[in-house]
Each structure stands twice: as structure tokens, then as C-alpha cells.
Amino acid sequence: MEIIFNLDDIENAAKEFVSFTIQYKVFAFTGELGAGKTTFINAICKQLGVREAVTSPTYAIIQEYYFEKKSIVYKMYHIDMYRIRDPEEAIEAGVEDCLLSGNLCMVEWPEKAIILFPPKTVYASLQTLSANKRKLIVQLPQ
């Protein structure tokens, strides 16, 4: 699946992404620095109903957010592994626990510890086409 969108239409792109991938729990977002991974995850959070401010967890590594659907409160993890050196450091930071928790996980820079990701991970690559245009390529698990 591919979604090409302008940054001013990111909400609709996130809505399409959520509707297409709703049954999955773990999402791995790759893309160059500044491609908009955090911005896209922020738009996904809005679509899910997260009310807290969504910020980049670059220094914290893991942020927790909550959203409600049909009177049930769900936990979501936003993980940024940009500063992680290897899988062992990711494990020590609690990344593996989040990935295996059964909660929704949105992960930036997954290549730092790709071995930790479960088989049903959705991989999404965000590419910069121009200053205002992006292409998201989504690979669903087999």
C-alpha cells in the first residue's frame, strides 16, 4: 500500500492508514531524519483520539499515551530509537517489553533493534518527495 500526501492533508493520510491497519498492534516507521515520522505518528494519535500532546520521545525513548474507544481505555507506546545503539540497549530501555505488551506501539528508527520486533509488525517507510509532499509505503505482515 502507498499513500502520497501533502503535509497540509496529513490528517486524511493518517485516517486512511488507520483504517487500513486497524487490526495490527506494532508499527515500525523508517525514513530519513526530518521526513516526518513523528508528525505522521502525531496525526495517527489524533485519529485514534489521543488527547495528550504528542511529542518526539527522542530523549525519553518511550512515551505513553491513552485513548478511548467504546468506553474502553487503551494504552499506546510511542518509541523513538534514534539514540539507541543496539538491541541490548533497547532491551534495557524497555523497548522489548512494550513491543510484546499487546498494546499499540508506534516505533521510529526500528532498524536500531529490528531483531526485537514481533512477526506481525507493520513496516512503514516515509519518503520525502518535496518540501511539502511525502510518500508512505506500508508493508503488512505475511
PDB file of N, CA and C in Angstrom, residues 1 19 32 37 44 56 76-77 81 100 103 108-109 113 119 133 138:
ATOM      1  N   MET A   1       0.839  -1.170   0.000  1.00  0.00           N
ATOM      2  CA  MET A   1       0.000   0.000   0.000  1.00  0.00           C
ATOM      3  C   MET A   1       0.889   1.241   0.000  1.00  0.00           C
ATOM      4  N   SER A  19      -7.403   3.188   9.061  1.00  0.00           N
ATOM      5  CA  SER A  19      -8.494   2.321   8.598  1.00  0.00           C
ATOM      6  C   SER A  19      -7.964   1.057   7.926  1.00  0.00           C
ATOM      7  N   GLU A  32      14.270   9.027   6.468  1.00  0.00           N
ATOM      8  CA  GLU A  32      15.389   9.895   6.798  1.00  0.00           C
ATOM      9  C   GLU A  32      15.005  10.898   7.882  1.00  0.00           C
ATOM     10  N   LYS A  37       8.289  11.416  10.456  1.00  0.00           N
ATOM     11  CA  LYS A  37       7.803  10.238  11.185  1.00  0.00           C
ATOM     12  C   LYS A  37       7.004  10.655  12.423  1.00  0.00           C
ATOM     13  N   ILE A  44      -1.721  10.167  13.473  1.00  0.00           N
ATOM     14  CA  ILE A  44      -2.362   8.884  13.803  1.00  0.00           C
ATOM     15  C   ILE A  44      -2.978   8.975  15.199  1.00  0.00           C
ATOM     16  N   SER A  56       8.013  14.149  20.307  1.00  0.00           N
ATOM     17  CA  SER A  56       9.036  13.166  19.978  1.00  0.00           C
ATOM     18  C   SER A  56       9.681  12.627  21.249  1.00  0.00           C
ATOM     19  N   MET A  76      -1.036   3.249  24.506  1.00  0.00           N
ATOM     20  CA  MET A  76      -0.232   3.256  23.291  1.00  0.00           C
ATOM     21  C   MET A  76       1.177   3.706  23.655  1.00  0.00           C
ATOM     22  N   TYR A  77       2.170   3.070  23.046  1.00  0.00           N
ATOM     23  CA  TYR A  77       3.558   3.475  23.232  1.00  0.00           C
ATOM     24  C   TYR A  77       4.071   4.126  21.955  1.00  0.00           C
ATOM     25  N   MET A  81      13.865   5.203  18.713  1.00  0.00           N
ATOM     26  CA  MET A  81      15.135   4.525  18.988  1.00  0.00           C
ATOM     27  C   MET A  81      16.325   5.203  18.307  1.00  0.00           C
ATOM     28  N   LEU A 100       6.116  -6.371  23.104  1.00  0.00           N
ATOM     29  CA  LEU A 100       5.459  -7.644  23.417  1.00  0.00           C
ATOM     30  C   LEU A 100       4.270  -7.479  24.365  1.00  0.00           C
ATOM     31  N   ASN A 103      -0.049  -3.931  23.605  1.00  0.00           N
ATOM     32  CA  ASN A 103      -0.544  -2.568  23.406  1.00  0.00           C
ATOM     33  C   ASN A 103      -0.079  -2.054  22.045  1.00  0.00           C
ATOM     34  N   GLU A 108       9.769   4.684  15.910  1.00  0.00           N
ATOM     35  CA  GLU A 108      10.632   5.361  14.955  1.00  0.00           C
ATOM     36  C   GLU A 108      12.042   4.776  15.056  1.00  0.00           C
ATOM     37  N   TRP A 109      12.740   4.687  13.945  1.00  0.00           N
ATOM     38  CA  TRP A 109      14.101   4.155  13.858  1.00  0.00           C
ATOM     39  C   TRP A 109      14.174   2.690  14.317  1.00  0.00           C
ATOM     40  N   ALA A 113      17.158  -1.925  16.317  1.00  0.00           N
ATOM     41  CA  ALA A 113      16.980  -3.185  17.056  1.00  0.00           C
ATOM     42  C   ALA A 113      15.894  -4.025  16.391  1.00  0.00           C
ATOM     43  N   PRO A 119       6.682 -10.890  14.669  1.00  0.00           N
ATOM     44  CA  PRO A 119       6.403 -11.207  13.263  1.00  0.00           C
ATOM     45  C   PRO A 119       5.262 -10.396  12.650  1.00  0.00           C
ATOM     46  N   LYS A 133       5.538  17.362   0.256  1.00  0.00           N
ATOM     47  CA  LYS A 133       4.911  16.112  -0.198  1.00  0.00           C
ATOM     48  C   LYS A 133       5.682  14.907   0.309  1.00  0.00           C
ATOM     49  N   VAL A 138       3.634   1.142   2.904  1.00  0.00           N
ATOM     50  CA  VAL A 138       3.260   0.287   4.025  1.00  0.00           C
ATOM     51  C   VAL A 138       3.350  -1.170   3.618  1.00  0.00           C
TER      52      VAL A 138
END
